[in-house]
Amino acid sequence: MQKLEKIIGYKFKNKKILLEALTHPSFFFKESYERLEFIGDLILDAIVGIYIYKKYKDKDEEYLTNLKSAYVNKNYLKKVADKIGVIKYSKYVGEPPNRTDKFLEAIIGAIYLDGGWKNAEKFIKKFILNTQLEPLRDYKNLILNYARKIKGVIPEYEITEIKGPPHKREYEVKVKIKGIRNIGKGKSSSLKEAEILAAKSLYEKIIKS
Amino acid sequence: MQKLEKIIGYKFKNKKILLEALTHPSFFFKESYERLEFIGDLILDAIVGIYIYKKYKDKDEEYLTNLKSAYVNKNYLKKVADKIGVIKYSKYVGEPPNRTDKFLEAIIGAIYLDGGWKNAEKFIKKFILNTQLEPLRDYKNLILNYARKIKGVIPEYEITEIKGPPHKREYEVKVKIKGIRNIGKGKSSSLKEAEILAAKSLYEKIIKS
């Protein structure tokens, strides 16, 4: 844990709270990271949002929302967590947990409780906001608007496959718009993300055609 | 505006920022509340979440999430905004805007920028957290779990009707689960909420039968 504190650049007064952030529900449900992840997620959203708001004074709400999504989405946070190597310091039972982004959010919650807003902000600036990212477009909304305006309909999403046990699901989603031949497909461990990927694939086909 | 400052209990150093929070996009898009609403929404989420986290030390993440939803959902925030009477002080063109909750979120963003976290927190405690609410259950997730476990399928949502112009849509959604006779129906100006209401109505039918 001392080594982890060195990597993240914050020394905890109360070590128990860091331990809690590193405990996966499979190891000890009652004292796992889940409550810390709850506040960590909210604190991360607020800090990233305020940072972006202040930095991009001439950008509209849509741009701010999409840029925030780029920084707080699961995939990017997983990369950050894996770079720090949180899994090496975590406690779990069975297979190593895949959602390392949840540990990262819990660590943010832990830093906030132990060291306040300023220290949480410092951590987020150092590890999350340090990379320049492109806004993540809201593809579901883009094809919704397209379908409404051009065809007067709503895109239809359909789950075509669900694989794997409850904690390791894999979803496949198909999306189509009445009156358009192209079909979008997406696969992910999260249903929401599979839909976004399906929307993205359909959007890109429409743009090209 | 002075009267509004008196009601909300906060005096702005920079009056322009309050004016921005009270400007609907229909009145002046470029200087409307939209950017302030973006940060206000995030600040509200974080303050309510942290407050609940600290108050309910023995509750799990699901409870915290559902209780937060009760405080930050559109309907409740609209009630708060209408009690304050924000619409009387706002600028808009045409019909009075329905989504008064957006003004409220923008005011929170404005207070934060003008007076910092402490003042935003004071406002939220006084007007939003002052009422005891019950956790808002995640009905979509409840029926999803039910459908998976009991029937091995996924609930199917269908939009059965869309009425009204783009800025005043009314959606009607139907949800069913293969192998179950009951059908859930929901209506709302937001598609997401119409789905939640449909899920709720189906859930309640299943519980009773």
Short mmCIF file of C-alpha atoms in Angstrom, two decimals:
data_model
loop_
_atom_site.label_atom_id
_atom_site.label_comp_id
_atom_site.label_asym_id
_atom_site.label_seq_id
_atom_site.Cartn_x
_atom_site.Cartn_y
_atom_site.Cartn_z
CA MET A 1 0.00 0.00 0.00
CA GLN A 2 2.90 2.36 0.70
CA LYS A 3 4.13 1.71 -2.81
CA LEU A 4 0.68 2.56 -4.20
CA GLU A 5 0.60 5.76 -2.13
CA LYS A 6 3.92 6.71 -3.67
CA ILE A 7 2.64 6.07 -7.20
CA ILE A 8 -0.57 8.07 -6.73
CA GLY A 9 1.23 10.87 -4.87
CA TYR A 10 -1.05 10.94 -1.84
CA LYS A 11 -0.34 9.62 1.67
CA PHE A 12 -3.44 8.56 3.60
CA LYS A 13 -3.89 9.64 7.22
CA ASN A 14 -6.42 6.83 7.62
CA LYS A 15 -5.08 3.71 5.88
CA LYS A 16 -8.33 1.81 6.43
CA ILE A 17 -10.07 3.96 3.90
CA LEU A 18 -7.52 3.13 1.20
CA LEU A 19 -7.86 -0.54 2.09
CA GLU A 20 -11.63 -0.26 1.62
CA ALA A 21 -11.14 1.31 -1.82
CA LEU A 22 -8.96 -1.66 -2.80
CA THR A 23 -11.38 -4.35 -1.62
CA HIS A 24 -13.49 -6.00 -4.31
CA PRO A 25 -17.01 -7.18 -3.33
CA SER A 26 -15.91 -10.78 -4.07
CA PHE A 27 -13.43 -10.53 -1.17
CA PHE A 28 -15.61 -8.91 1.48
CA PHE A 29 -18.90 -7.46 0.32
CA LYS A 30 -19.76 -5.45 3.41
CA GLU A 31 -16.48 -3.56 3.45
CA SER A 32 -15.84 -3.37 -0.28
CA TYR A 33 -15.24 -0.34 -2.48
CA GLU A 34 -18.88 0.06 -3.48
CA ARG A 35 -19.86 2.99 -1.25
CA LEU A 36 -16.59 4.78 -1.99
CA GLU A 37 -17.09 4.22 -5.71
CA PHE A 38 -20.52 5.87 -5.39
CA ILE A 39 -19.08 9.17 -4.17
CA GLY A 40 -15.85 8.85 -6.19
CA ASP A 41 -17.87 8.72 -9.39
CA LEU A 42 -19.81 11.89 -8.48
CA ILE A 43 -16.69 13.76 -7.37
CA LEU A 44 -14.87 12.78 -10.57
CA ASP A 45 -17.79 13.99 -12.71
CA ALA A 46 -17.95 17.32 -10.90
CA ILE A 47 -14.20 17.98 -10.97
CA VAL A 48 -13.83 17.06 -14.64
CA GLY A 49 -16.97 19.04 -15.56
CA ILE A 50 -15.88 22.20 -13.74
CA TYR A 51 -12.37 21.92 -15.20
CA ILE A 52 -13.72 21.64 -18.74
CA TYR A 53 -16.26 24.42 -18.16
CA LYS A 54 -13.51 26.82 -17.12
CA LYS A 55 -11.06 25.78 -19.83
CA TYR A 56 -13.44 25.95 -22.82
CA LYS A 57 -15.22 29.24 -22.35
CA ASP A 58 -16.52 29.44 -25.91
CA LYS A 59 -17.85 25.88 -26.18
CA ASP A 60 -21.52 24.99 -25.84
CA GLU A 61 -23.12 22.53 -23.44
CA GLU A 62 -23.10 19.69 -25.97
CA TYR A 63 -19.34 19.94 -26.47
CA LEU A 64 -18.74 20.08 -22.71
CA THR A 65 -20.95 17.01 -22.16
CA ASN A 66 -19.21 15.00 -24.88
CA LEU A 67 -15.73 15.99 -23.72
CA LYS A 68 -16.61 15.07 -20.13
CA SER A 69 -17.81 11.67 -21.39
CA ALA A 70 -14.40 11.08 -22.94
CA TYR A 71 -12.72 11.50 -19.53
CA VAL A 72 -15.18 9.68 -17.29
CA ASN A 73 -16.10 6.71 -19.49
CA LYS A 74 -15.29 3.22 -18.32
CA ASN A 75 -12.76 2.38 -21.02
CA TYR A 76 -10.59 5.41 -20.48
CA LEU A 77 -10.71 5.05 -16.68
CA LYS A 78 -9.78 1.37 -17.01
CA LYS A 79 -6.68 2.37 -18.96
CA VAL A 80 -5.72 4.85 -16.24
CA ALA A 81 -6.33 2.26 -13.50
CA ASP A 82 -4.25 -0.34 -15.33
CA LYS A 83 -1.40 2.12 -15.86
CA ILE A 84 -1.33 2.78 -12.12
CA GLY A 85 -1.59 -1.00 -11.64
CA VAL A 86 -4.33 -0.91 -8.97
CA ILE A 87 -5.08 -4.61 -9.42
CA LYS A 88 -1.70 -5.52 -7.88
CA TYR A 89 -2.73 -3.83 -4.63
CA SER A 90 -6.35 -4.97 -4.55
CA LYS A 91 -8.08 -7.80 -2.69
CA TYR A 92 -10.43 -10.14 -4.50
CA VAL A 93 -11.48 -13.77 -4.68
CA GLY A 94 -11.30 -15.75 -7.91
CA GLU A 95 -10.44 -14.23 -11.27
CA PRO A 96 -8.90 -10.73 -11.27
CA PRO A 97 -11.76 -8.22 -11.60
CA ASN A 98 -12.11 -6.74 -15.05
CA ARG A 99 -13.66 -3.41 -14.01
CA THR A 100 -10.50 -1.81 -12.63
CA ASP A 101 -12.12 1.59 -13.30
CA LYS A 102 -14.27 0.95 -10.23
CA PHE A 103 -11.18 0.73 -8.02
CA LEU A 104 -10.01 4.02 -9.51
CA GLU A 105 -13.29 5.78 -8.72
CA ALA A 106 -13.21 4.34 -5.19
CA ILE A 107 -9.66 5.67 -4.73
CA ILE A 108 -10.93 9.12 -5.74
CA GLY A 109 -13.70 8.83 -3.13
CA ALA A 110 -11.13 7.72 -0.55
CA ILE A 111 -8.78 10.61 -1.28
CA TYR A 112 -11.69 13.06 -1.00
CA LEU A 113 -12.78 11.71 2.40
CA ASP A 114 -9.25 11.56 3.75
CA GLY A 115 -7.74 14.69 2.20
CA GLY A 116 -10.58 16.83 0.87
CA TRP A 117 -11.53 18.27 -2.49
CA LYS A 118 -8.13 19.80 -3.30
CA ASN A 119 -6.31 16.49 -3.04
CA ALA A 120 -8.94 14.66 -5.09
CA GLU A 121 -8.59 17.39 -7.73
CA LYS A 122 -4.80 17.07 -7.72
CA PHE A 123 -5.05 13.33 -8.30
CA ILE A 124 -7.58 13.74 -11.13
CA LYS A 125 -5.49 16.42 -12.86
CA LYS A 126 -2.37 14.29 -12.61
CA PHE A 127 -3.81 10.97 -13.83
CA ILE A 128 -7.03 11.66 -15.73
CA LEU A 129 -6.97 15.19 -17.12
CA ASN A 130 -3.29 14.96 -18.08
CA THR A 131 -4.12 13.51 -21.52
CA GLN A 132 -5.71 15.48 -24.35
CA LEU A 133 -8.87 13.68 -25.47
CA GLU A 134 -11.43 14.25 -28.21
CA PRO A 135 -15.11 14.69 -27.24
CA LEU A 136 -16.98 11.37 -27.22
CA ARG A 137 -19.92 11.84 -29.55
CA ASP A 138 -23.35 10.83 -28.42
CA TYR A 139 -24.06 8.38 -31.24
CA LYS A 140 -27.40 7.20 -29.88
CA ASN A 141 -28.65 10.77 -29.94
CA LEU A 142 -27.14 11.43 -33.38
CA ILE A 143 -28.97 8.54 -35.03
CA LEU A 144 -32.13 9.33 -33.06
CA ASN A 145 -32.17 12.85 -34.50
CA TYR A 146 -31.33 11.56 -37.96
CA ALA A 147 -34.11 8.95 -37.88
CA ARG A 148 -36.66 11.48 -36.65
CA LYS A 149 -35.79 14.26 -39.07
CA ILE A 150 -35.14 12.23 -42.20
CA LYS A 151 -37.43 9.25 -41.79
CA GLY A 152 -39.91 10.35 -39.12
CA VAL A 153 -39.22 7.21 -37.08
CA ILE A 154 -37.21 6.06 -34.06
CA PRO A 155 -34.21 3.70 -34.29
CA GLU A 156 -34.98 0.17 -33.18
CA TYR A 157 -32.50 -1.56 -30.89
CA GLU A 158 -32.55 -5.29 -30.47
CA ILE A 159 -30.43 -7.53 -28.29
CA THR A 160 -29.29 -10.32 -30.58
CA GLU A 161 -27.15 -12.26 -28.13
CA ILE A 162 -26.32 -12.52 -24.44
CA LYS A 163 -23.36 -14.68 -23.48
CA GLY A 164 -21.50 -15.51 -20.29
CA PRO A 165 -22.39 -15.70 -16.58
CA PRO A 166 -24.11 -12.73 -14.84
CA HIS A 167 -20.86 -11.10 -13.68
CA LYS A 168 -19.20 -11.46 -17.08
CA ARG A 169 -21.94 -10.86 -19.61
CA GLU A 170 -21.32 -10.10 -23.24
CA TYR A 171 -24.09 -8.34 -25.15
CA GLU A 172 -24.59 -8.07 -28.87
CA VAL A 173 -26.98 -5.39 -30.06
CA LYS A 174 -28.38 -4.59 -33.48
CA VAL A 175 -29.91 -1.25 -34.46
CA LYS A 176 -31.89 -0.35 -37.55
CA ILE A 177 -33.92 2.55 -38.86
CA LYS A 178 -37.06 1.85 -40.87
CA GLY A 179 -36.46 2.79 -44.49
CA ILE A 180 -32.69 2.42 -44.28
CA ARG A 181 -30.91 -0.71 -45.44
CA ASN A 182 -27.82 -0.44 -43.28
CA ILE A 183 -27.69 -2.12 -39.90
CA GLY A 184 -25.49 -1.18 -36.95
CA LYS A 185 -23.98 -3.78 -34.65
CA GLY A 186 -22.21 -3.50 -31.32
CA LYS A 187 -20.72 -5.86 -28.73
CA SER A 188 -19.73 -5.12 -25.17
CA SER A 189 -19.82 -6.32 -21.58
CA SER A 190 -22.24 -3.46 -20.88
CA LEU A 191 -25.63 -3.30 -22.56
CA LYS A 192 -25.49 0.49 -22.72
CA GLU A 193 -22.12 0.42 -24.41
CA ALA A 194 -23.17 -2.27 -26.88
CA GLU A 195 -26.04 0.06 -27.91
CA ILE A 196 -23.66 3.00 -28.29
CA LEU A 197 -21.29 0.93 -30.43
CA ALA A 198 -24.20 -0.27 -32.58
CA ALA A 199 -25.36 3.34 -33.02
CA LYS A 200 -21.82 4.39 -33.90
CA SER A 201 -21.46 1.68 -36.53
CA LEU A 202 -24.80 2.61 -38.11
CA TYR A 203 -23.96 6.33 -38.00
CA GLU A 204 -20.68 5.75 -39.79
CA LYS A 205 -22.37 3.65 -42.47
CA ILE A 206 -24.97 6.36 -43.05
CA ILE A 207 -22.33 9.07 -43.29
CA LYS A 208 -20.36 7.08 -45.88
CA SER A 209 -23.34 6.11 -48.03
CA MET B 1 -33.68 39.88 -9.35
CA GLN B 2 -33.14 41.37 -5.90
CA LYS B 3 -36.34 39.76 -4.81
CA LEU B 4 -35.15 36.40 -6.10
CA GLU B 5 -31.83 36.84 -4.27
CA LYS B 6 -33.79 37.40 -1.11
CA ILE B 7 -35.86 34.26 -1.63
CA ILE B 8 -32.88 32.04 -2.35
CA GLY B 9 -30.82 33.61 0.44
CA TYR B 10 -27.76 34.40 -1.66
CA LYS B 11 -26.59 37.80 -2.90
CA PHE B 12 -24.54 37.68 -6.11
CA LYS B 13 -21.33 39.69 -6.40
CA ASN B 14 -21.61 39.35 -10.17
CA LYS B 15 -25.25 39.89 -11.21
CA LYS B 16 -24.52 38.92 -14.83
CA ILE B 17 -24.07 35.34 -13.82
CA LEU B 18 -27.50 35.18 -12.20
CA LEU B 19 -28.97 36.78 -15.30
CA GLU B 20 -27.36 34.07 -17.43
CA ALA B 21 -28.89 31.37 -15.21
CA LEU B 22 -32.31 32.92 -15.75
CA THR B 23 -32.06 33.15 -19.54
CA HIS B 24 -33.82 30.44 -21.51
CA PRO B 25 -32.27 29.39 -24.87
CA SER B 26 -35.41 30.69 -26.63
CA PHE B 27 -34.54 34.21 -25.47
CA PHE B 28 -30.83 34.31 -26.29
CA PHE B 29 -29.19 31.01 -27.10
CA LYS B 30 -25.57 32.09 -26.86
CA GLU B 31 -25.94 33.51 -23.39
CA SER B 32 -28.53 31.13 -22.00
CA TYR B 33 -28.41 28.93 -18.92
CA GLU B 34 -27.13 25.86 -20.76
CA ARG B 35 -23.46 25.97 -19.75
CA LEU B 36 -24.37 26.83 -16.15
CA GLU B 37 -26.89 24.01 -16.09
CA PHE B 38 -24.09 21.65 -17.17
CA ILE B 39 -21.97 22.35 -14.09
CA GLY B 40 -24.95 22.94 -11.79
CA ASP B 41 -26.19 19.42 -12.50
CA LEU B 42 -22.78 17.90 -11.63
CA ILE B 43 -22.38 20.01 -8.49
CA LEU B 44 -25.88 19.10 -7.33
CA ASP B 45 -25.20 15.39 -7.87
CA ALA B 46 -21.93 15.53 -5.94
CA ILE B 47 -23.30 17.54 -3.01
CA VAL B 48 -26.41 15.38 -2.64
CA GLY B 49 -24.37 12.18 -3.02
CA ILE B 50 -21.78 13.17 -0.41
CA TYR B 51 -24.50 14.32 1.99
CA ILE B 52 -26.34 11.00 1.68
CA TYR B 53 -23.11 9.00 1.93
CA LYS B 54 -22.24 10.66 5.23
CA LYS B 55 -25.76 10.49 6.67
CA TYR B 56 -26.50 6.83 5.89
CA LYS B 57 -23.37 5.04 7.04
CA ASP B 58 -24.97 1.60 7.13
CA LYS B 59 -26.69 1.72 3.72
CA ASP B 60 -25.31 0.03 0.62
CA GLU B 61 -24.49 1.60 -2.72
CA GLU B 62 -27.86 0.67 -4.26
CA TYR B 63 -29.77 2.49 -1.53
CA LEU B 64 -27.54 5.56 -1.86
CA THR B 65 -28.02 5.60 -5.65
CA ASN B 66 -31.81 5.32 -5.38
CA LEU B 67 -32.07 7.95 -2.67
CA LYS B 68 -29.89 10.34 -4.69
CA SER B 69 -32.21 9.77 -7.68
CA ALA B 70 -35.15 10.89 -5.55
CA TYR B 71 -33.45 14.26 -4.91
CA VAL B 72 -31.96 14.97 -8.33
CA ASN B 73 -34.75 13.76 -10.59
CA LYS B 74 -36.50 16.23 -12.88
CA ASN B 75 -39.93 16.05 -11.26
CA TYR B 76 -38.75 16.80 -7.76
CA LEU B 77 -36.44 19.60 -8.94
CA LYS B 78 -39.31 21.11 -10.94
CA LYS B 79 -41.42 21.25 -7.78
CA VAL B 80 -38.59 23.02 -5.95
CA ALA B 81 -38.10 25.47 -8.83
CA ASP B 82 -41.81 26.22 -8.99
CA LYS B 83 -41.99 26.76 -5.23
CA ILE B 84 -39.21 29.34 -5.53
CA GLY B 85 -41.04 30.74 -8.56
CA VAL B 86 -38.01 30.98 -10.86
CA ILE B 87 -40.17 31.36 -13.94
CA LYS B 88 -41.29 34.83 -12.78
CA TYR B 89 -37.70 36.05 -12.90
CA SER B 90 -36.66 34.26 -16.10
CA LYS B 91 -36.35 35.45 -19.69
CA TYR B 92 -37.85 33.46 -22.53
CA VAL B 93 -39.69 33.85 -25.83
CA GLY B 94 -43.06 32.26 -26.45
CA GLU B 95 -44.73 29.84 -24.04
CA PRO B 96 -43.33 29.65 -20.49
CA PRO B 97 -40.69 26.88 -20.44
CA ASN B 98 -41.88 23.69 -18.82
CA ARG B 99 -38.48 22.46 -17.62
CA THR B 100 -38.06 24.86 -14.71
CA ASP B 101 -35.70 22.32 -13.12
CA LYS B 102 -33.10 23.46 -15.66
CA PHE B 103 -33.22 27.01 -14.29
CA LEU B 104 -32.75 25.58 -10.81
CA GLU B 105 -29.65 23.62 -11.84
CA ALA B 106 -28.27 26.69 -13.60
CA ILE B 107 -28.81 28.77 -10.43
CA ILE B 108 -26.79 26.15 -8.50
CA GLY B 109 -24.00 26.48 -11.08
CA ALA B 110 -24.19 30.26 -10.80
CA ILE B 111 -24.00 30.24 -6.99
CA TYR B 112 -21.00 27.91 -7.16
CA LEU B 113 -19.11 30.14 -9.59
CA ASP B 114 -19.96 33.32 -7.71
CA GLY B 115 -19.78 32.10 -4.12
CA GLY B 116 -18.01 28.73 -4.10
CA TRP B 117 -18.88 25.25 -2.93
CA LYS B 118 -20.04 26.23 0.57
CA ASN B 119 -22.74 28.57 -0.71
CA ALA B 120 -23.95 26.06 -3.32
CA GLU B 121 -24.15 23.49 -0.53
CA LYS B 122 -26.10 25.89 1.69
CA PHE B 123 -28.63 26.51 -1.06
CA ILE B 124 -29.04 22.78 -1.78
CA LYS B 125 -29.50 21.94 1.90
CA LYS B 126 -32.07 24.67 2.32
CA PHE B 127 -34.21 23.97 -0.76
CA ILE B 128 -33.53 20.42 -1.93
CA LEU B 129 -32.32 18.32 1.00
CA ASN B 130 -34.79 19.93 3.43
CA THR B 131 -37.50 17.37 2.56
CA GLN B 132 -37.41 13.72 3.60
CA LEU B 133 -37.76 11.56 0.46
CA GLU B 134 -38.02 7.85 -0.17
CA PRO B 135 -35.43 6.18 -2.44
CA LEU B 136 -36.54 6.13 -6.07
CA ARG B 137 -36.42 2.51 -7.16
CA ASP B 138 -34.72 1.59 -10.39
CA TYR B 139 -37.70 -0.08 -12.05
CA LYS B 140 -36.00 -0.73 -15.37
CA ASN B 141 -33.33 -2.69 -13.58
CA LEU B 142 -35.87 -4.49 -11.39
CA ILE B 143 -37.83 -5.84 -14.32
CA LEU B 144 -34.63 -6.59 -16.24
CA ASN B 145 -33.44 -8.80 -13.39
CA TYR B 146 -36.85 -10.39 -13.07
CA ALA B 147 -37.10 -11.14 -16.80
CA ARG B 148 -33.61 -12.63 -16.87
CA LYS B 149 -33.90 -14.77 -13.79
CA ILE B 150 -37.47 -15.99 -14.15
CA LYS B 151 -37.94 -16.11 -17.92
CA GLY B 152 -34.40 -15.99 -19.28
CA VAL B 153 -35.27 -13.06 -21.55
CA ILE B 154 -34.91 -9.28 -21.72
CA PRO B 155 -37.86 -6.85 -21.43
CA GLU B 156 -38.89 -5.35 -24.76
CA TYR B 157 -39.58 -1.62 -24.88
CA GLU B 158 -41.52 -0.13 -27.72
CA ILE B 159 -42.42 3.47 -28.43
CA THR B 160 -46.12 3.41 -29.23
CA GLU B 161 -46.68 7.11 -29.76
CA ILE B 162 -44.81 10.40 -30.18
CA LYS B 163 -46.82 13.60 -30.02
CA GLY B 164 -46.09 17.32 -30.05
CA PRO B 165 -43.37 19.54 -31.57
CA PRO B 166 -39.67 18.81 -30.87
CA HIS B 167 -39.43 21.08 -27.82
CA LYS B 168 -42.62 19.67 -26.28
CA ARG B 169 -42.64 16.00 -27.10
CA GLU B 170 -44.85 13.50 -25.39
CA TYR B 171 -43.78 9.86 -25.53
CA GLU B 172 -45.81 6.76 -24.88
CA VAL B 173 -43.88 3.57 -24.24
CA LYS B 174 -44.97 -0.04 -23.84
CA VAL B 175 -42.91 -2.76 -22.21
CA LYS B 176 -43.47 -6.49 -22.20
CA ILE B 177 -41.65 -9.63 -21.14
CA LYS B 178 -41.96 -12.75 -23.28
CA GLY B 179 -44.03 -15.34 -21.44
CA ILE B 180 -45.86 -12.79 -19.30
CA ARG B 181 -49.32 -11.54 -20.17
CA ASN B 182 -49.16 -8.20 -18.41
CA ILE B 183 -48.00 -5.11 -20.25
CA GLY B 184 -46.52 -1.94 -18.76
CA LYS B 185 -47.28 1.49 -20.16
CA GLY B 186 -45.75 4.90 -19.49
CA LYS B 187 -46.17 8.46 -20.78
CA SER B 188 -43.84 11.40 -20.33
CA SER B 189 -42.16 14.34 -22.03
CA SER B 190 -38.90 12.45 -21.65
CA LEU B 191 -38.35 9.13 -23.40
CA LYS B 192 -36.22 7.86 -20.53
CA GLU B 193 -38.91 8.66 -18.02
CA ALA B 194 -41.67 7.13 -20.14
CA GLU B 195 -39.63 3.90 -20.10
CA ILE B 196 -39.19 4.08 -16.33
CA LEU B 197 -42.93 4.62 -15.84
CA ALA B 198 -43.72 1.73 -18.16
CA ALA B 199 -41.31 -0.49 -16.21
CA LYS B 200 -42.88 0.64 -12.94
CA SER B 201 -46.39 -0.14 -14.11
CA LEU B 202 -45.31 -3.61 -15.30
CA TYR B 203 -43.41 -4.26 -12.06
CA GLU B 204 -46.44 -3.41 -9.97
CA LYS B 205 -48.66 -5.67 -12.04
CA ILE B 206 -46.23 -8.56 -11.65
CA ILE B 207 -45.97 -8.04 -7.89
CA LYS B 208 -49.77 -8.09 -7.52
CA SER B 209 -50.38 -11.13 -9.73
#
